[in-house]
Amino acid sequence: MEYIKRDIDPLVLEVSKSYSAVIITGPRQVGKTTTLRRLLGEGRRFVSLDNKENRRLAQTDPELFLSLNPAPVIIDEVQYAPELFPYIKMEIDNGASPGSYLMTGSQMYRLMKLAGESLAGRAAILRMSGLSQHEIYGNGACLPFALSLDALQKRAALGNPIDVLGQFGRIWNGSLPAHISEKHSNRDVFYSSYIDSYIDRDIKEMVDLKDEYLFRDFVRAAACRAGEMLNIHAIATDVGVSDETAKTWLSYMEKSGVIFYLRPFFNNLLNRTIKKTPKLYFFDTGLVAHLTKYSSPEILMNGAINGSILENYVVSEILKTYTNNGLEYYAHYYRDIDSKEIDIVLESDGELHPIEIKKTASPPTELTSAFKVLDKASIPRGVGAVICTRKELSALDKGTMIIPVWTI
């Protein structure tokens, strides 16, 4: 199986030269371990805490574990043994060389909290998601998404133009390396096994799950609402659990990186904003398509969720361009009590950039009518965009770009 070069590779190499500990977090099977072993695995011990014997020793006698697995070492799924962190801290404080401890973990929030408590200032923590569109279909260097004409032209030059059906093929195929590389070519078996592994290795570690089939139904109900404003009560009702249980289960899904949220944009000068309800997205649209039982890109393209899953794909791809460069992203959505909506409000370089996402190839000018509400904010409005299925980069007017989805 050929290794798919990752956009985060240069960043991993860079931080491993200046930090004694490097932690890569992200959902299961996005390529964390493969990346570390390929880039920095030569001459380095590898130990996985998915192995219960390794895990037991790391938990009960972390000092002995590190003596048996001395630096330089890769420790996989390190969140299972937080007992290791104080001892790694001591090794770093005693002069451990850069790149001594490379670690991965799939319970993102838990791992970041544990590492923050013990390794604050001593570890570089990087976030990794599934393969980006650029990694699978593009070429050249990874560029953070930006709305200047020059940046968009550079991005288009690195992409691979495709029609709307081809775009939905990308959405349907998803972003998980083992499937994209055809190591596991049967898509349905792959995603079904993925969910089994996710429940067994992540969810059951966080909660005493009495009915895993009910939880599977819950994940499917959430997938049916990907790209929408979160409605906890509706998801709970679909599967027959309490709102409190639904809230707890969603928090587990977020902590393990399966879902993420865009929070509503709020500014003191925009007093009609809906301030609390986030929008729900899945990290992988292939998983959404599998859970919602769309059997082909053609059916998905014409199905009831085509708009919301396209939005999910675009939002996740934009965020990947930032995280793969080690950058924080400041993205929100806008909706007010007058039902004015903007799919993404991207804050960058002191400006607010409003973005609409639509399946159409010929967006009408009225799609951007809500953009002007941002003129009342304390931060100036910059160039906006409609991201859609048009094949070439264009513009609605001097302040609004038309951006093909394939360029992101």
Coordinates of C-alpha atoms in Angstrom, one line a residue:
M1 CA 0.0 0.0 0.0
E2 CA 1.5 3.3 -1.1
Y3 CA 1.8 6.0 1.6
I4 CA -0.4 9.1 1.0
K5 CA 1.8 12.1 1.8
R6 CA 0.1 14.1 4.5
D7 CA -0.1 17.9 4.5
I8 CA 0.8 17.9 8.2
D9 CA 4.1 16.1 7.5
P10 CA 6.4 19.2 7.5
L11 CA 4.8 20.4 10.7
V12 CA 5.4 17.1 12.5
L13 CA 9.1 17.1 11.4
E14 CA 9.5 20.8 12.5
V15 CA 8.1 20.4 16.0
S16 CA 10.0 17.1 16.6
K17 CA 13.2 19.1 16.3
S18 CA 12.3 21.5 19.1
Y19 CA 10.0 19.6 21.5
S20 CA 11.0 16.6 23.5
A21 CA 7.3 15.4 23.4
V22 CA 5.0 15.5 20.4
I23 CA 1.4 14.4 20.6
I24 CA -0.8 13.8 17.6
T25 CA -4.5 13.6 18.4
G26 CA -7.5 12.8 16.2
P27 CA -10.2 10.2 15.5
R28 CA -9.4 6.6 15.0
Q29 CA -7.8 5.5 11.7
V30 CA -7.0 8.9 10.3
G31 CA -3.3 7.9 10.0
K32 CA -1.7 9.3 13.2
T33 CA 0.5 6.2 13.8
T34 CA 1.3 5.6 10.1
T35 CA 2.5 9.2 9.8
L36 CA 4.8 9.0 12.8
R37 CA 6.3 5.6 11.9
R38 CA 6.9 6.7 8.3
L39 CA 8.4 10.1 9.1
L40 CA 10.3 9.3 12.4
G41 CA 10.1 5.6 13.0
E42 CA 13.5 4.5 11.9
G43 CA 15.7 3.4 14.9
R44 CA 12.8 4.1 17.3
R45 CA 10.9 1.7 19.5
F46 CA 7.2 1.4 18.9
V47 CA 4.7 0.4 21.6
S48 CA 0.9 0.4 21.5
L49 CA -1.4 0.8 24.5
D50 CA -4.2 -0.9 22.5
N51 CA -2.3 -4.0 23.6
K52 CA -3.8 -4.7 27.0
E53 CA -0.6 -6.1 28.5
N54 CA 1.3 -3.0 27.5
R55 CA -1.5 -0.9 28.9
R56 CA -1.6 -2.7 32.2
L57 CA 2.1 -2.2 32.8
A58 CA 2.0 1.5 31.8
Q59 CA -0.9 2.1 34.2
T60 CA 0.5 0.1 37.2
D61 CA 4.2 0.8 36.9
P62 CA 4.9 3.6 34.5
E63 CA 8.5 4.0 35.5
L64 CA 9.2 0.4 34.6
F65 CA 7.3 0.7 31.4
L66 CA 9.5 3.7 30.3
S67 CA 12.6 1.8 31.3
L68 CA 11.6 -1.1 29.1
N69 CA 10.6 1.3 26.3
P70 CA 13.3 4.0 26.4
A71 CA 13.4 7.1 24.3
P72 CA 13.3 7.6 21.4
V73 CA 9.9 5.9 21.4
I74 CA 6.5 6.1 19.7
I75 CA 3.7 5.4 22.2
D76 CA 0.4 4.7 20.5
E77 CA -3.0 5.5 22.1
V78 CA -1.3 7.1 25.1
Q79 CA -4.6 8.3 26.6
Y80 CA -5.1 4.9 28.1
A81 CA -2.2 5.4 30.6
P82 CA -2.1 9.0 31.8
E83 CA 0.1 7.7 34.6
L84 CA 3.0 8.0 32.1
F85 CA 2.8 11.7 31.8
P86 CA 4.5 12.7 35.2
Y87 CA 7.4 10.4 34.4
I88 CA 7.7 11.7 30.8
K89 CA 7.7 15.2 32.4
M90 CA 10.6 14.2 34.6
E91 CA 12.6 12.8 31.7
I92 CA 12.0 16.1 29.7
D93 CA 13.0 18.2 32.7
N94 CA 16.2 16.1 33.0
G95 CA 17.2 17.0 29.5
A96 CA 15.4 14.5 27.1
S97 CA 16.4 15.4 23.6
P98 CA 13.9 16.8 21.0
G99 CA 11.7 14.1 19.5
S100 CA 12.3 11.7 22.4
Y101 CA 8.6 10.9 23.0
L102 CA 6.2 10.8 20.1
M103 CA 2.6 9.9 21.1
T104 CA -0.8 9.4 19.5
G105 CA -4.3 9.4 21.0
S106 CA -7.8 9.1 19.6
Q107 CA -9.7 10.5 22.6
M108 CA -8.8 14.1 21.7
Y109 CA -10.2 16.2 24.5
R110 CA -9.3 13.8 27.2
L111 CA -5.7 13.6 25.9
M112 CA -5.3 17.3 25.5
K113 CA -6.6 17.8 29.1
L114 CA -4.3 15.2 30.5
A115 CA -1.3 16.4 28.6
G116 CA -2.1 20.0 29.5
E117 CA -2.0 19.1 33.2
S118 CA 1.3 17.3 33.2
L119 CA 3.2 18.5 30.1
A120 CA 2.2 22.1 29.7
G121 CA 4.8 23.9 27.7
R122 CA 6.8 20.7 27.2
A123 CA 4.7 19.0 24.5
A124 CA 3.6 20.1 21.0
I125 CA 0.0 19.0 20.5
L126 CA -1.1 18.6 16.9
R127 CA -4.6 17.8 15.6
M128 CA -5.0 15.4 12.7
S129 CA -8.2 14.6 10.8
G130 CA -8.9 12.3 7.8
L131 CA -7.3 12.9 4.5
S132 CA -7.9 16.3 3.0
Q133 CA -9.2 16.8 -0.5
H134 CA -5.8 18.3 -1.3
E135 CA -4.0 15.2 0.0
I136 CA -6.1 12.8 -2.1
Y137 CA -6.6 14.7 -5.3
G138 CA -4.3 17.7 -5.3
N139 CA -0.6 18.5 -5.5
G140 CA 1.9 20.9 -4.2
A141 CA 2.1 22.6 -0.7
C142 CA -0.9 22.8 1.6
L143 CA -2.1 26.4 1.9
P144 CA -4.5 27.7 4.6
F145 CA -7.8 28.7 3.0
A146 CA -7.9 32.4 2.3
L147 CA -10.2 34.6 0.2
S148 CA -7.8 36.8 -1.6
L149 CA -7.8 36.4 -5.4
D150 CA -4.1 35.5 -5.4
A151 CA -4.6 32.8 -2.8
L152 CA -7.6 31.4 -4.6
Q153 CA -5.8 31.2 -7.9
K154 CA -2.9 29.4 -6.3
R155 CA -5.3 27.0 -4.6
A156 CA -7.0 26.3 -7.9
A157 CA -3.7 25.6 -9.6
L158 CA -3.0 22.8 -7.1
G159 CA -6.4 21.1 -7.4
N160 CA -8.0 18.7 -9.8
P161 CA -11.2 20.1 -11.5
I162 CA -14.2 17.9 -11.3
D163 CA -17.9 18.0 -12.1
V164 CA -20.8 17.8 -9.5
L165 CA -21.1 14.0 -9.7
G166 CA -17.4 13.6 -9.2
Q167 CA -17.6 16.0 -6.2
F168 CA -20.3 13.9 -4.6
G169 CA -18.1 10.9 -5.3
R170 CA -15.4 12.5 -3.1
I171 CA -18.0 13.2 -0.4
W172 CA -19.4 9.7 -0.6
N173 CA -15.9 8.0 -0.5
G174 CA -14.9 10.0 2.6
S175 CA -11.4 10.6 4.0
L176 CA -10.2 7.6 5.9
P177 CA -6.8 6.4 4.6
A178 CA -7.4 2.6 4.8
H179 CA -10.4 3.0 2.5
I180 CA -9.0 5.6 0.1
S181 CA -5.8 3.7 -0.4
E182 CA -7.9 0.6 -1.1
K183 CA -6.3 -1.4 1.7
H184 CA -9.9 -2.1 2.6
S185 CA -11.8 -1.8 -0.7
N186 CA -15.3 -3.0 0.5
R187 CA -16.7 0.3 1.7
D188 CA -19.7 -1.0 3.6
V189 CA -17.6 -3.6 5.5
F190 CA -15.0 -1.0 6.2
Y191 CA -17.3 1.5 7.7
S192 CA -19.3 -1.1 9.6
S193 CA -16.1 -2.4 11.2
Y194 CA -15.0 1.2 11.9
I195 CA -18.1 1.8 14.0
D196 CA -17.6 -1.5 15.8
S197 CA -14.1 -0.5 16.7
Y198 CA -15.1 3.0 17.7
I199 CA -17.7 1.7 20.1
D200 CA -15.4 -1.0 21.6
R201 CA -12.3 1.0 21.9
D202 CA -13.4 4.6 22.6
I203 CA -17.0 4.7 23.8
K204 CA -16.8 1.8 26.2
E205 CA -13.7 3.4 27.7
M206 CA -15.7 6.5 28.5
V207 CA -19.0 5.1 29.6
D208 CA -20.7 1.9 30.8
L209 CA -22.6 1.3 27.6
K210 CA -25.5 -1.1 28.4
D211 CA -26.9 -1.2 24.8
E212 CA -24.4 -0.7 22.1
Y213 CA -27.0 -1.2 19.4
L214 CA -29.0 1.7 20.8
F215 CA -25.8 3.8 20.7
R216 CA -25.3 2.8 17.1
D217 CA -28.8 4.0 16.3
F218 CA -28.0 7.2 18.1
V219 CA -24.9 7.8 15.9
R220 CA -27.0 7.2 12.8
A221 CA -29.7 9.7 14.1
A222 CA -27.0 12.3 14.6
A223 CA -25.6 11.6 11.1
C224 CA -29.1 12.4 9.6
R225 CA -28.7 15.9 11.0
A226 CA -25.1 16.6 10.0
G227 CA -24.8 20.2 8.7
E228 CA -27.8 21.4 10.7
M229 CA -28.3 23.3 13.9
L230 CA -28.1 21.0 16.8
N231 CA -31.5 19.7 18.1
I232 CA -30.7 17.4 21.0
H233 CA -34.4 16.7 21.7
A234 CA -35.1 15.6 18.1
I235 CA -32.1 13.2 18.1
A236 CA -33.1 11.8 21.5
T237 CA -36.7 11.3 20.4
D238 CA -35.5 9.4 17.2
V239 CA -33.9 6.7 19.3
G240 CA -36.0 6.8 22.5
V241 CA -33.5 8.1 25.0
S242 CA -33.7 11.1 27.3
D243 CA -32.4 14.5 26.3
E244 CA -29.7 14.2 29.1
T245 CA -28.5 10.9 27.7
A246 CA -28.4 12.4 24.2
K247 CA -26.4 15.3 25.5
T248 CA -23.9 13.0 27.2
W249 CA -23.5 10.8 24.2
L250 CA -22.9 13.7 21.9
S251 CA -20.2 14.9 24.3
Y252 CA -18.5 11.5 24.0
M253 CA -18.7 11.7 20.2
E254 CA -17.1 15.2 20.3
K255 CA -14.4 14.1 22.7
S256 CA -13.4 11.3 20.4
G257 CA -13.3 13.5 17.3
V258 CA -16.2 11.9 15.4
I259 CA -18.3 15.1 15.5
F260 CA -17.4 18.8 15.8
Y261 CA -19.4 22.0 16.1
L262 CA -19.5 25.4 14.6
R263 CA -20.6 27.9 17.2
P264 CA -22.8 30.8 16.3
F265 CA -21.1 34.1 15.6
F266 CA -21.8 36.7 18.2
N267 CA -21.0 40.4 18.4
N268 CA -22.3 42.9 20.9
L269 CA -23.5 45.1 18.0
L270 CA -25.5 42.3 16.5
N271 CA -28.2 41.9 19.1
R272 CA -30.5 39.8 17.1
T273 CA -28.1 36.9 16.8
I274 CA -29.0 33.4 18.0
K275 CA -26.3 33.0 20.6
K276 CA -26.3 29.4 21.9
T277 CA -27.1 26.7 19.4
P278 CA -24.2 25.2 17.5
K279 CA -24.3 23.4 14.1
L280 CA -23.3 19.8 14.1
Y281 CA -20.8 18.2 11.7
F282 CA -19.1 14.9 11.3
F283 CA -15.3 14.6 10.7
D284 CA -15.9 12.2 7.8
T285 CA -18.7 12.6 5.2
G286 CA -18.1 9.0 4.0
L287 CA -19.2 7.9 7.5
V288 CA -22.3 10.1 7.2
A289 CA -23.2 8.6 3.8
H290 CA -22.8 5.1 5.2
L291 CA -24.8 5.8 8.3
T292 CA -27.6 7.4 6.3
K293 CA -27.6 4.5 3.9
Y294 CA -26.8 6.2 0.6
S295 CA -25.5 3.4 -1.6
S296 CA -23.9 5.5 -4.4
P297 CA -22.7 9.1 -5.2
E298 CA -25.5 9.5 -7.7
I299 CA -28.2 8.7 -5.1
L300 CA -26.5 11.0 -2.6
M301 CA -26.2 13.8 -5.1
N302 CA -30.0 13.8 -5.5
G303 CA -30.9 12.8 -2.0
A304 CA -32.6 14.7 0.8
I305 CA -29.3 15.4 2.6
N306 CA -27.3 16.6 -0.5
G307 CA -27.1 20.2 0.7
S308 CA -26.3 19.5 4.3
I309 CA -23.6 16.9 3.5
L310 CA -22.0 19.2 1.0
E311 CA -21.9 21.9 3.7
N312 CA -20.4 19.4 6.1
Y313 CA -17.7 18.5 3.5
V314 CA -16.8 22.1 2.8
V315 CA -16.6 23.1 6.5
S316 CA -14.4 20.2 7.4
E317 CA -12.1 20.8 4.4
I318 CA -11.6 24.4 5.2
L319 CA -10.8 23.6 8.8
K320 CA -8.2 20.9 7.7
T321 CA -6.3 23.6 5.8
Y322 CA -5.7 25.4 9.1
T323 CA -5.0 22.4 11.4
N324 CA -2.7 20.8 8.9
N325 CA -0.6 24.0 9.1
G326 CA -0.7 24.1 12.9
L327 CA -3.0 27.2 12.8
E328 CA -6.0 28.1 14.9
Y329 CA -9.1 28.7 12.9
Y330 CA -11.8 31.2 13.8
A331 CA -14.9 30.0 12.0
H332 CA -18.6 30.4 13.1
Y333 CA -22.0 30.5 11.4
Y334 CA -24.5 33.3 11.6
R335 CA -28.2 33.1 12.2
D336 CA -30.5 35.7 13.7
I337 CA -34.1 35.8 14.9
D338 CA -35.1 37.1 11.5
S339 CA -33.8 33.9 9.9
K340 CA -31.0 35.6 8.1
E341 CA -28.2 33.0 7.8
I342 CA -24.6 32.8 6.7
D343 CA -23.1 29.3 6.5
I344 CA -19.6 30.3 7.6
V345 CA -18.2 33.5 9.1
L346 CA -14.4 33.2 8.8
E347 CA -12.4 35.7 10.9
S348 CA -9.0 36.3 9.4
D349 CA -6.5 39.2 9.4
G350 CA -8.9 41.5 11.2
E351 CA -11.9 41.0 8.9
L352 CA -15.0 38.9 8.7
H353 CA -15.4 36.8 5.6
P354 CA -19.0 35.6 5.0
I355 CA -19.3 32.3 3.0
E356 CA -22.4 30.6 1.6
I357 CA -22.3 26.9 0.5
K358 CA -24.6 25.7 -2.2
K359 CA -24.9 22.8 -4.6
T360 CA -25.8 25.0 -7.5
A361 CA -23.3 25.8 -10.3
S362 CA -24.9 29.2 -11.0
P363 CA -25.5 31.0 -7.7
P364 CA -27.8 34.0 -7.9
T365 CA -26.8 37.3 -6.3
E366 CA -29.6 37.1 -3.7
L367 CA -27.7 34.2 -2.0
T368 CA -25.5 36.8 -0.4
S369 CA -28.1 39.2 0.8
A370 CA -27.5 38.3 4.4
F371 CA -23.8 39.2 4.2
K372 CA -24.6 42.9 4.8
V373 CA -25.8 42.2 8.4
L374 CA -22.1 41.9 9.3
D375 CA -21.6 45.5 8.4
K376 CA -23.0 46.3 11.8
A377 CA -20.3 44.3 13.6
S378 CA -17.3 45.9 15.3
I379 CA -15.0 44.0 12.9
P380 CA -15.0 45.1 9.3
R381 CA -16.5 42.8 6.6
G382 CA -14.0 41.6 4.0
V383 CA -14.4 39.6 0.8
G384 CA -17.1 37.1 0.9
A385 CA -17.8 33.9 -1.2
V386 CA -20.2 31.4 -2.5
I387 CA -18.6 27.9 -2.5
C388 CA -20.5 25.8 -5.0
T389 CA -20.2 23.2 -7.8
R390 CA -19.1 25.5 -10.6
K391 CA -16.0 24.1 -12.3
E392 CA -14.0 27.4 -12.5
L393 CA -13.1 30.2 -10.2
S394 CA -15.3 33.3 -10.8
A395 CA -17.0 36.2 -9.0
L396 CA -20.5 37.5 -8.4
D397 CA -19.1 41.0 -7.9
K398 CA -16.0 42.7 -6.6
G399 CA -16.7 41.7 -3.1
T400 CA -17.9 38.1 -3.6
M401 CA -16.0 35.3 -5.1
I402 CA -17.5 32.1 -6.6
I403 CA -15.3 29.2 -5.5
P404 CA -15.5 25.7 -6.8
V405 CA -15.7 23.0 -4.0
W406 CA -12.8 21.1 -5.7
T407 CA -10.4 24.0 -5.0
I408 CA -10.6 23.8 -1.2

